[in-house]
mmCIF file of C-alpha atoms in Angstrom:
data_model
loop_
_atom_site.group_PDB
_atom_site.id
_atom_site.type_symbol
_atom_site.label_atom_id
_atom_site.label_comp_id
_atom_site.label_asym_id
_atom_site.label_seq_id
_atom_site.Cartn_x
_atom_site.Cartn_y
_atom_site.Cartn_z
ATOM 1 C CA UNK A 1 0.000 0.000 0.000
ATOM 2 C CA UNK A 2 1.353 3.456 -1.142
ATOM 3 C CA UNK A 3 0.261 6.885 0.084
ATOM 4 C CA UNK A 4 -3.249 7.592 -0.980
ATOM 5 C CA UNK A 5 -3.642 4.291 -2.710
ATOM 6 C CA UNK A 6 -6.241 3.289 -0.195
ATOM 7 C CA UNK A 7 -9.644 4.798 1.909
ATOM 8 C CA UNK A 8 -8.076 7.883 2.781
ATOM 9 C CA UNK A 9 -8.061 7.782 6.635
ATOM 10 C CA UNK A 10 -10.127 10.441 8.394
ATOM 11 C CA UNK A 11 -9.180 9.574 11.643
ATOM 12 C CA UNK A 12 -5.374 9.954 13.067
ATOM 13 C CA UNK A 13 -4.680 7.292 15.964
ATOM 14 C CA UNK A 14 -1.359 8.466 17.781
ATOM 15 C CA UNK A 15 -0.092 6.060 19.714
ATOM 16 C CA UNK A 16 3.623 3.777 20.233
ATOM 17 C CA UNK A 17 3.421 0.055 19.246
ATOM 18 C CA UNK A 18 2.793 -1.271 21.893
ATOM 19 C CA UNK A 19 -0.949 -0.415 23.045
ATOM 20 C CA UNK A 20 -2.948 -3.610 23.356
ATOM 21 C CA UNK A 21 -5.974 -0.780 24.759
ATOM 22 C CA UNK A 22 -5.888 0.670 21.478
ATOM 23 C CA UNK A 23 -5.653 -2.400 19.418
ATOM 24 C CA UNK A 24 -9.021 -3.744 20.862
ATOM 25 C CA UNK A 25 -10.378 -0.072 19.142
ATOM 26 C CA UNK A 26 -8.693 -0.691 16.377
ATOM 27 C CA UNK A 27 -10.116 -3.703 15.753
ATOM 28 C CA UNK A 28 -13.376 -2.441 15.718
ATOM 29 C CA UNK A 29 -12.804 0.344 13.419
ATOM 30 C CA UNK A 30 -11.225 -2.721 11.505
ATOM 31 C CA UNK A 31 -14.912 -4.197 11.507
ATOM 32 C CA UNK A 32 -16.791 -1.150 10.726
ATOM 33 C CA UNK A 33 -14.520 -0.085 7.528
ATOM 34 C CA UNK A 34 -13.783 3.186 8.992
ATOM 35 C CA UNK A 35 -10.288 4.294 7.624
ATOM 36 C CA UNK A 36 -7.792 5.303 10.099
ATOM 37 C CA UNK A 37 -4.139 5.327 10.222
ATOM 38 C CA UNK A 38 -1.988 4.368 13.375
ATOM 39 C CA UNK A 39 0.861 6.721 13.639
ATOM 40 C CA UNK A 40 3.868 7.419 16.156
ATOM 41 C CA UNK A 41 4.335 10.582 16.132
ATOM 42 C CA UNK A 42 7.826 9.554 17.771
ATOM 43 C CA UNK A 43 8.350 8.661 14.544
ATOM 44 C CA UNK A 44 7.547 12.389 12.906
ATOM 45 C CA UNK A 45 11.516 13.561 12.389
ATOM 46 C CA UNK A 46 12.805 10.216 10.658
ATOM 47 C CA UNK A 47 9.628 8.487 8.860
ATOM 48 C CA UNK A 48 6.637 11.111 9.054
ATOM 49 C CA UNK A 49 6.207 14.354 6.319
ATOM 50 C CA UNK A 50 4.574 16.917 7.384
ATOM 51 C CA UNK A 51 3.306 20.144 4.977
ATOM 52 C CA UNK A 52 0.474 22.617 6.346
ATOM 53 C CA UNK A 53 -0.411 25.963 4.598
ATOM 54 C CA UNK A 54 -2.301 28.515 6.518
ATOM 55 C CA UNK A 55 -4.369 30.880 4.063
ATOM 56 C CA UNK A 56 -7.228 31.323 7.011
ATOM 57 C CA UNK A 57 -7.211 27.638 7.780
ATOM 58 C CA UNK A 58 -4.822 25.301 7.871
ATOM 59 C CA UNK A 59 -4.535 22.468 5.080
ATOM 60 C CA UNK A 60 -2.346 20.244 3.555
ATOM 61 C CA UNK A 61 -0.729 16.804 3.937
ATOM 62 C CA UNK A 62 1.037 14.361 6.683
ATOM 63 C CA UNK A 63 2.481 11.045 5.113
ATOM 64 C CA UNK A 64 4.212 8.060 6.063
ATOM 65 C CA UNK A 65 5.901 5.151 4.299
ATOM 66 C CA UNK A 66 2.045 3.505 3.837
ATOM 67 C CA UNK A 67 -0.693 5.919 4.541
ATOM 68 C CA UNK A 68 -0.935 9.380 4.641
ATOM 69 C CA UNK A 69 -4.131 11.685 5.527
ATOM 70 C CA UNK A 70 -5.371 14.824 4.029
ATOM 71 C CA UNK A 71 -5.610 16.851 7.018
ATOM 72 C CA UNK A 72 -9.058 18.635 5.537
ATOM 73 C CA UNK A 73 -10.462 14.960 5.655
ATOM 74 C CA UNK A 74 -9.227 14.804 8.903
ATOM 75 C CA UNK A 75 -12.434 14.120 11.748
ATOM 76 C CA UNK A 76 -11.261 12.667 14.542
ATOM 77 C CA UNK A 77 -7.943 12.275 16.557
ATOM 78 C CA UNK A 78 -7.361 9.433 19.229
ATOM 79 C CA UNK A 79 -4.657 10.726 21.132
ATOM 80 C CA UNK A 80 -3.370 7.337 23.315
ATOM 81 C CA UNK A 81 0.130 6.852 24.183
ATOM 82 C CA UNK A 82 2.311 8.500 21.554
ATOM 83 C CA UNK A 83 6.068 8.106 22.156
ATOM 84 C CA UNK A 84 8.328 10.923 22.486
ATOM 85 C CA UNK A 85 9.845 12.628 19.485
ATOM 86 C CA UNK A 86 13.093 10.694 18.127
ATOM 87 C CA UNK A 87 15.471 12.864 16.555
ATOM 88 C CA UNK A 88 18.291 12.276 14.095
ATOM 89 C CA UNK A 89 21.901 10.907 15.440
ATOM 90 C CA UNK A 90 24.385 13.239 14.852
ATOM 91 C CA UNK A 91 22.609 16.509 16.873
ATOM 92 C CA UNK A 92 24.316 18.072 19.459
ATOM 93 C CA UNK A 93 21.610 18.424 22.534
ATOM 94 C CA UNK A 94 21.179 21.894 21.722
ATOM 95 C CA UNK A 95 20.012 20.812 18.180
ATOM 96 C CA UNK A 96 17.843 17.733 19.678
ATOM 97 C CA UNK A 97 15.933 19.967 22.309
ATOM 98 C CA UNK A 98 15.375 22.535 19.247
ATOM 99 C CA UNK A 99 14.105 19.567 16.784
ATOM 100 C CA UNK A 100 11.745 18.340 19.333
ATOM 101 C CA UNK A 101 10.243 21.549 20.206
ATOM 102 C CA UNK A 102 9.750 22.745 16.662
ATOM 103 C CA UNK A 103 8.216 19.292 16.069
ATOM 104 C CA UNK A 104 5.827 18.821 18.801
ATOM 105 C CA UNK A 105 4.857 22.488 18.003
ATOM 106 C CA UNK A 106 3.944 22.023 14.470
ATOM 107 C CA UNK A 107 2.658 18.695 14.413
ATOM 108 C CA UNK A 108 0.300 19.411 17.432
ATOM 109 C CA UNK A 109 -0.265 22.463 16.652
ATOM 110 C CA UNK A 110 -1.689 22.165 13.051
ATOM 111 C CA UNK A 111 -3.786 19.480 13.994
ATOM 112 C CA UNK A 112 -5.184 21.100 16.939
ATOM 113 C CA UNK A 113 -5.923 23.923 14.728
ATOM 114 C CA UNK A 114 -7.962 21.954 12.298
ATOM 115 C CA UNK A 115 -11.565 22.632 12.609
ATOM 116 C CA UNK A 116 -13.927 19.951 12.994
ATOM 117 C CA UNK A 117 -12.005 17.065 14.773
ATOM 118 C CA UNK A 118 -13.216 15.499 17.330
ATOM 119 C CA UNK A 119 -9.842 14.872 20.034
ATOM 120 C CA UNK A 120 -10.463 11.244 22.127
ATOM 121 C CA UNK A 121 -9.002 13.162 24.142
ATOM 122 C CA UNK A 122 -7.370 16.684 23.941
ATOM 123 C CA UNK A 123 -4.171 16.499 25.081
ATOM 124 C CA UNK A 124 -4.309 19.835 27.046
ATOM 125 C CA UNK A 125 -7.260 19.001 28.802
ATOM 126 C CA UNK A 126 -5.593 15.245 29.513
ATOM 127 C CA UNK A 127 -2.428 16.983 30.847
ATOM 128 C CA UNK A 128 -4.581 18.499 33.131
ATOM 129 C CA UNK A 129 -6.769 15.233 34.312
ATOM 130 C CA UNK A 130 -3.458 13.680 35.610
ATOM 131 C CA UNK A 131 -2.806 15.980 37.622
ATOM 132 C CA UNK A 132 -3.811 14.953 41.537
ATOM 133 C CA UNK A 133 -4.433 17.905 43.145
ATOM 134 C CA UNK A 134 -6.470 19.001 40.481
ATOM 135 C CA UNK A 135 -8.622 15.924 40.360
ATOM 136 C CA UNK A 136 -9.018 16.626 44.140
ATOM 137 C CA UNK A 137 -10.244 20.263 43.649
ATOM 138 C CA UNK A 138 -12.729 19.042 41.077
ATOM 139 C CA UNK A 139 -13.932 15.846 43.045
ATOM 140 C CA UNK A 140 -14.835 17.755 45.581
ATOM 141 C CA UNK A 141 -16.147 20.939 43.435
ATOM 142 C CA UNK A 142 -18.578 17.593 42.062
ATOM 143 C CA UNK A 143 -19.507 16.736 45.362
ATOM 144 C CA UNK A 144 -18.371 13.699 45.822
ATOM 145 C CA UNK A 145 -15.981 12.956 48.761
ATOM 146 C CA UNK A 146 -12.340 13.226 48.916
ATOM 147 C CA UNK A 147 -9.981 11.633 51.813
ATOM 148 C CA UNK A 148 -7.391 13.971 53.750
ATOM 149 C CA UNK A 149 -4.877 14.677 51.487
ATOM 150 C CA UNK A 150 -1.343 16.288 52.570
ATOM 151 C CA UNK A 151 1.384 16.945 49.373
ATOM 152 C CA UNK A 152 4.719 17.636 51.412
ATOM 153 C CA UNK A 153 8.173 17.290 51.259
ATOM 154 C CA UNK A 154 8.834 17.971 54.856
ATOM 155 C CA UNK A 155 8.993 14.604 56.919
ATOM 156 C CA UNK A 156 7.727 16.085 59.933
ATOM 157 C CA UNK A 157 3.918 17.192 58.292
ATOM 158 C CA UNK A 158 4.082 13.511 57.398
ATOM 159 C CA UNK A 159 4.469 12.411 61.281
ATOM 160 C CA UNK A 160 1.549 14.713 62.453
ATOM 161 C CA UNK A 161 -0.608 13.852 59.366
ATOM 162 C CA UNK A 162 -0.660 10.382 60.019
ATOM 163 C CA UNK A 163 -1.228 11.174 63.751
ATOM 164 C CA UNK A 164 -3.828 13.065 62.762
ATOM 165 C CA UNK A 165 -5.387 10.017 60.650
ATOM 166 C CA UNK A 166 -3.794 7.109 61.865
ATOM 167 C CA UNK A 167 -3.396 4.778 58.797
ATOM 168 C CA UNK A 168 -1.828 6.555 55.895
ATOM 169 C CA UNK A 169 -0.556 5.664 52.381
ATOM 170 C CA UNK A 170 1.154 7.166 49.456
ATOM 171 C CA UNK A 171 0.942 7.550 46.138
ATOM 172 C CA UNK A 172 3.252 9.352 42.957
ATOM 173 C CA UNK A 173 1.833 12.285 42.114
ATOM 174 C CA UNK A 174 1.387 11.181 38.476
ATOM 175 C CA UNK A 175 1.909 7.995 36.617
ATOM 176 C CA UNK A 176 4.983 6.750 36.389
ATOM 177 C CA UNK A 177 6.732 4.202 34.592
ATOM 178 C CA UNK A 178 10.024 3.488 35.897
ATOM 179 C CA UNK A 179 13.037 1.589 34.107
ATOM 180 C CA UNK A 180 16.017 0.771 36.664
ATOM 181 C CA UNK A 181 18.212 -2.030 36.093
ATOM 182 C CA UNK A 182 16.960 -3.608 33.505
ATOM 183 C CA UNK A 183 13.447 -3.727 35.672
ATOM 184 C CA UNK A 184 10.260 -1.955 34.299
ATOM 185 C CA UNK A 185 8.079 -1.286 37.057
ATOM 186 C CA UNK A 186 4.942 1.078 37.734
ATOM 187 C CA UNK A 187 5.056 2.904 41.293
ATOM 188 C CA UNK A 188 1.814 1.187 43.665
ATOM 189 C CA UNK A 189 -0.171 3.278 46.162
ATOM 190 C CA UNK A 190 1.484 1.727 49.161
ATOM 191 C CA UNK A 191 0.419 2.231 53.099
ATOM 192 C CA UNK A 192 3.044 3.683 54.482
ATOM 193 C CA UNK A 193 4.092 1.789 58.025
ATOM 194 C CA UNK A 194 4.704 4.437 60.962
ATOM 195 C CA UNK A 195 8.329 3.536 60.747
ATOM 196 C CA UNK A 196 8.384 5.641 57.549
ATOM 197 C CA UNK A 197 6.758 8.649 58.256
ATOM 198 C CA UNK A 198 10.109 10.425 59.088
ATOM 199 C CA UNK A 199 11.832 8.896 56.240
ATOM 200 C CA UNK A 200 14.586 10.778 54.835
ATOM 201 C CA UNK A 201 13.518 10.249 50.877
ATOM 202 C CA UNK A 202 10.477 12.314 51.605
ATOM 203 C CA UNK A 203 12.912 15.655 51.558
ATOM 204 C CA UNK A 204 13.729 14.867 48.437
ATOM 205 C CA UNK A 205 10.833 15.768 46.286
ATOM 206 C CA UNK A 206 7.100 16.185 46.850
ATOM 207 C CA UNK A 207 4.697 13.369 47.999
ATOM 208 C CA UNK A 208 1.591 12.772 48.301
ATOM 209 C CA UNK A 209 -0.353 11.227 51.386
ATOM 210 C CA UNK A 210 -3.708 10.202 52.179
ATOM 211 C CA UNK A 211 -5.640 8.962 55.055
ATOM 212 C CA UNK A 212 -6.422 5.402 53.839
ATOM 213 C CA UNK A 213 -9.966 4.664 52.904
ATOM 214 C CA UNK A 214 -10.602 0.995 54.000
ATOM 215 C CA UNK A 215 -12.958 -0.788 50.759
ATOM 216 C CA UNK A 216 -13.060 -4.019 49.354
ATOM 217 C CA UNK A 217 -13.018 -2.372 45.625
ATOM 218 C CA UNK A 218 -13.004 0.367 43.672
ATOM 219 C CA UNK A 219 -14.621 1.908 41.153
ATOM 220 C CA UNK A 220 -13.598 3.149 37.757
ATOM 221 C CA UNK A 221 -15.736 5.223 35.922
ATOM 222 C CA UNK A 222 -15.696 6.371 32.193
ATOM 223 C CA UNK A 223 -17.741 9.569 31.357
ATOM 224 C CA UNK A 224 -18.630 9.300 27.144
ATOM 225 C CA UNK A 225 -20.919 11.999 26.014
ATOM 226 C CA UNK A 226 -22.965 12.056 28.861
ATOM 227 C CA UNK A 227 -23.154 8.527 29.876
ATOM 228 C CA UNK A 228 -21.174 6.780 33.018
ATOM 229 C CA UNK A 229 -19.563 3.736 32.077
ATOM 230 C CA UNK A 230 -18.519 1.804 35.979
ATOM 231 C CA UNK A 231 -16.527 -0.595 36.154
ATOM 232 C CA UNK A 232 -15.601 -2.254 39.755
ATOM 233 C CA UNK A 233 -11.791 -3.280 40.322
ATOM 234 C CA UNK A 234 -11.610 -6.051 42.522
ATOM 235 C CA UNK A 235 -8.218 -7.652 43.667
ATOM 236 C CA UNK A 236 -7.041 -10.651 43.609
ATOM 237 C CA UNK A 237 -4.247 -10.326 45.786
ATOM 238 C CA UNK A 238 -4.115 -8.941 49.788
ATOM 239 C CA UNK A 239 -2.196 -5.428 48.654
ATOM 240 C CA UNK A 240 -4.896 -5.315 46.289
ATOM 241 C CA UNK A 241 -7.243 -3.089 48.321
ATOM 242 C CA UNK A 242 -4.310 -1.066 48.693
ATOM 243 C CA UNK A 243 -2.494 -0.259 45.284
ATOM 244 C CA UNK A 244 -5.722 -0.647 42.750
ATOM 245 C CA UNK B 1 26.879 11.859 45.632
ATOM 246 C CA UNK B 2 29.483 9.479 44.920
ATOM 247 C CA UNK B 3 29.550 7.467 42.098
ATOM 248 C CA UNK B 4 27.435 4.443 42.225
ATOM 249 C CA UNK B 5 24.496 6.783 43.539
ATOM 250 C CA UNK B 6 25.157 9.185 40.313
ATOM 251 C CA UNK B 7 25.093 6.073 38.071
ATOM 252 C CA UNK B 8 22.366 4.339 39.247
ATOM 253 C CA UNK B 9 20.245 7.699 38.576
ATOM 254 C CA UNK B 10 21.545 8.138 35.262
ATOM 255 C CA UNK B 11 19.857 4.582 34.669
ATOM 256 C CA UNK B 12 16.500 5.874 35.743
ATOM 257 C CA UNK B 13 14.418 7.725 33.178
ATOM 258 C CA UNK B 14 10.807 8.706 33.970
ATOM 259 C CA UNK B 15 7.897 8.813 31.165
ATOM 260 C CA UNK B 16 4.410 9.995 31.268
ATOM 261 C CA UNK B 17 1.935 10.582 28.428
ATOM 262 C CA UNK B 18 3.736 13.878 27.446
ATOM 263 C CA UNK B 19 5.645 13.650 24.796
ATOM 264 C CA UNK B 20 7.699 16.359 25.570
ATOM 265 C CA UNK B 21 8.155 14.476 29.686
ATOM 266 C CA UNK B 22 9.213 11.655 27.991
ATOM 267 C CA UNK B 23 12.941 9.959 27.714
ATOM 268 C CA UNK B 24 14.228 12.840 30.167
ATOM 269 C CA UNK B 25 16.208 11.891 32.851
ATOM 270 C CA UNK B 26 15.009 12.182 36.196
ATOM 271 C CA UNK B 27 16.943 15.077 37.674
ATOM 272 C CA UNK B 28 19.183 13.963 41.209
ATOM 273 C CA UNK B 29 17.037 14.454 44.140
ATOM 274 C CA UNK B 30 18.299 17.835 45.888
ATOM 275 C CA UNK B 31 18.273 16.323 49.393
ATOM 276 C CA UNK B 32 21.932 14.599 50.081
ATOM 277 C CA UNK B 33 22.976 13.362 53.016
ATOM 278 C CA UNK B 34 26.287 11.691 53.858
ATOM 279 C CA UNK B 35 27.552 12.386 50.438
ATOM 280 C CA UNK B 36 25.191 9.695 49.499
ATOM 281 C CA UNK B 37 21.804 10.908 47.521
ATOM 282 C CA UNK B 38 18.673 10.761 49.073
ATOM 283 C CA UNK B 39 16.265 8.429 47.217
ATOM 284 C CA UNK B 40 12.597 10.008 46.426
ATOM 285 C CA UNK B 41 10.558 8.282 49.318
ATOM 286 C CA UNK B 42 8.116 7.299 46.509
ATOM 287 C CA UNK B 43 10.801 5.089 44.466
ATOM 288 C CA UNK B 44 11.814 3.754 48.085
ATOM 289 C CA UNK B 45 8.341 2.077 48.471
ATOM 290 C CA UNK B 46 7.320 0.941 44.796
ATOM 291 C CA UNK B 47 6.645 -2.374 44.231
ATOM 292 C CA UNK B 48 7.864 -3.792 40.616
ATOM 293 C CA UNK B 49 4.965 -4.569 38.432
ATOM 294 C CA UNK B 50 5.091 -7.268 36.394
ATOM 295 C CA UNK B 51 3.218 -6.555 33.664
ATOM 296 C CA UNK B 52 5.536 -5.753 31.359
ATOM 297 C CA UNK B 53 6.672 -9.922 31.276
ATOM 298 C CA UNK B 54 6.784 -9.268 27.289
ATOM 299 C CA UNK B 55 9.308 -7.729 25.552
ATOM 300 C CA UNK B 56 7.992 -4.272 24.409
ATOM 301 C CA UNK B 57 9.989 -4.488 21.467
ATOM 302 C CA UNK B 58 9.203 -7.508 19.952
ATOM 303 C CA UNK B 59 5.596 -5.730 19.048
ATOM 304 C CA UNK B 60 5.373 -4.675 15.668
ATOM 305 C CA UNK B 61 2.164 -3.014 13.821
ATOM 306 C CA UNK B 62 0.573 -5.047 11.315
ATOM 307 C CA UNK B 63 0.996 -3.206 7.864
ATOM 308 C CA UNK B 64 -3.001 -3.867 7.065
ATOM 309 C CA UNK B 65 -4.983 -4.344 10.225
ATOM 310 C CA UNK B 66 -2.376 -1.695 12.145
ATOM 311 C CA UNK B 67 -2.859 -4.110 15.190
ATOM 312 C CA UNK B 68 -0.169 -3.968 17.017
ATOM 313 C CA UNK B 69 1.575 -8.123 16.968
ATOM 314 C CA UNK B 70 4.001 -10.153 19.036
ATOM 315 C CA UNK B 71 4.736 -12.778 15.798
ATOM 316 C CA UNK B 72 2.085 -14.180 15.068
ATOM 317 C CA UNK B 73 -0.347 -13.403 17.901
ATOM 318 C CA UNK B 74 -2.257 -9.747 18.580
ATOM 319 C CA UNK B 75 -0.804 -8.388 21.060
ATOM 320 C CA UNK B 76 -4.197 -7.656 23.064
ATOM 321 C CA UNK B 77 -4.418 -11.511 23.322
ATOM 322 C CA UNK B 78 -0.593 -11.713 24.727
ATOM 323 C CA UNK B 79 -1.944 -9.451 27.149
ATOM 324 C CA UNK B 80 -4.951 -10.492 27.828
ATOM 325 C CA UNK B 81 -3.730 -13.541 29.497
ATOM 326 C CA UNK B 82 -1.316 -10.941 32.208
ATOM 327 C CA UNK B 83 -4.409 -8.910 32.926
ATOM 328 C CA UNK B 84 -7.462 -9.417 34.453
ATOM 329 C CA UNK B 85 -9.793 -12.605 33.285
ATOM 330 C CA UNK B 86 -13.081 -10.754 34.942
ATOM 331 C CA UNK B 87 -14.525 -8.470 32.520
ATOM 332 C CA UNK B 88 -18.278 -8.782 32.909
ATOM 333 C CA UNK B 89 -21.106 -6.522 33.544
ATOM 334 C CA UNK B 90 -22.241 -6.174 36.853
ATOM 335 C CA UNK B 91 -24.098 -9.429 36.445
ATOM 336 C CA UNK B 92 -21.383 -11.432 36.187
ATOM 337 C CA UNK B 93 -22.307 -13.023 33.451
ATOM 338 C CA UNK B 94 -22.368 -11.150 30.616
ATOM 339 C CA UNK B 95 -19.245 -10.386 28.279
ATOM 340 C CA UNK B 96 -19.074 -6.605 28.697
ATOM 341 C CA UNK B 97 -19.848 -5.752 24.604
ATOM 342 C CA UNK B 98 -18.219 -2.511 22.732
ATOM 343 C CA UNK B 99 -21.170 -2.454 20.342
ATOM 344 C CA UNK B 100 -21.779 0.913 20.856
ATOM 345 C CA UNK B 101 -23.706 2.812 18.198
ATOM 346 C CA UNK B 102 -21.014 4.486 15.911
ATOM 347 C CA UNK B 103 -21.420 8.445 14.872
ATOM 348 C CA UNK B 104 -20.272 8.940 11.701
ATOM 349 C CA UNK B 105 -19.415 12.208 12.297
#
């Protein structure tokens, strides 16, 4: 398959390789003959062309080796886990910071100014759903109810929080995948024993704390176009109620 | 810091869902004590995960379906098997369905 040989895709799927979430979406687009095109954008500097003209709105063309898509055709992005932008060897730092900032400027930009696409979901407003103290602030602006939360990097708030609470745990402040040692690991809510809450580390950087909230599961919810979508998470495993 | 500290955090990248977060070094914690860095309480307590039992690069995108495939099995399968088995409505019975109604728009 060439460039424009096929359906030409009007919706953009950014994400790496390796997103088995995505690929059970995909599959259904598969079914339902809607023409998309999978894309890295990681892969924007060595494999991907962009060219955008602005003459009141943007239009133009982004290709790869297989597909490309006509960004006025263009109805719907779903943003999932694109990889950072890879740049070409031979660039000094300087040069690779400047390459990656004029990339993820243009390439996000255009497409964010297109009119008429539909974002699953905007990456601005994502950026700003990760964020925990912000999901706090609006959980509670909701009216739904939040535990005691303490963000510190002093260890002794930590001491007279969890006196204040008794049982305590922590959590990163965003998610984090972490590669050590040839190890790929994801960073649990853990409780946090009283033996800890002076710990040294916690000068180091922010944390977060919580009073812990004993349940036997929780609850994730999806909100699409005005319908809830719960799911409940129950472990299989004694840390479960814990780190889920 | 001595050296095996300043090592082992040049080993330790961080990633999010930014883009621009991602493949940066995490910066040395500021706190040191001893001459020895102070490790992020956080890191102190994780506990591995082990989902990631496949080798990330081994997937590769199917040129037609764009499915992402570990040889000759989709990948969502691979995984499928490391993740949870109990994906069921709240009856517990019923396959939870993605046969939503599609907008063309």
């Amino acid at each position: 398959m060439t460039p424009g040989s096929g359906p030409h895709p009007r919706v953009l799927v950014f994400t790496e390789d390796c997103d088995p979430t995505a690929d059970v979406v995909l599959a259904r687009l598969n079914e339902r003959g809607v023409p998309f095109w999978r894309v890295d954008p990681g892969d924007f500097l060595a494999e991907l062309g962009l060219s955008a003209i602005f003459d009141g709105t943007w239009s133009g063309t982004l290709w790869g080796q297989l597909r490309g898509v006509d960004l006025d055709g263009l109805r719907a992005v779903y943003y999932r886990r694109p990889s950072g932008f890879r740049t070409p060897e031979g660039l000094t730092e300087v040069e690779q910071t400047f390459a990656r900032s004029q990339a993820r400027h243009a390439l996000s930009g255009v497409l964010s100014a297109l009119p008429r696409v539909l974002w699953v979901n905007e990456p601005a407003k994502m950026a700003d759903a990760r964020v925990k103290a912000h999901q706090l602030a609006v959980a509670a602006w909701c009216g739904l109810t939040t535990p005691l939360t303490l963000i510190t990097n002093r260890p002794d708030e930590v001491v007279a929080f969890g006196r204040r609470v008794g049982r305590i745990i922590t959590k990163s402040l965003a998610i984090v995948n972490v590669r050590e040692n040839e190890q790929t690991g994801v960073l649990y809510t853990a409780e946090v024993p009283e033996a800890d809450w002076n710990h040294s580390g916690i000068a180091a950087t922010a944390h977060l704390f919580q009073e812990l909230v004993p349940r036997l599961y929780e609850v994730r919810m999806t909100f699409v176009a005005g319908q809830c979508f719960a799911t409940a998470m129950e472990p299989n495993d004694p840390d479960g109620p814990v780190d889920i | 810091m001595n050296q095996t500290s300043k090592e082992k955090w040049n080993t330790l990248t961080i990633s999010t869902m930014c883009p621009e977060a991602e493949r940066f070094p995490l910066a040395p914690p500021i706190g040191v004590s001893g001459g020895v860095g102070v490790r992020p309480f956080g890191l102190s307590v994780a506990r591995w995960d082990a989902y990631a039992r496949f080798d990330r690069d081994k997937v590769r995108v199917d040129p037609d379906t764009q499915i992402g495939m570990v040889g000759h099995l989709p990948l969502r399968e691979v995984m499928g098997e490391l993740t949870t088995i109990c994906q069921m409505e709240s009856d517990g019975q019923t396959v939870i369905s993605l046969d939503y109604p599609l907008d063309d728009e």
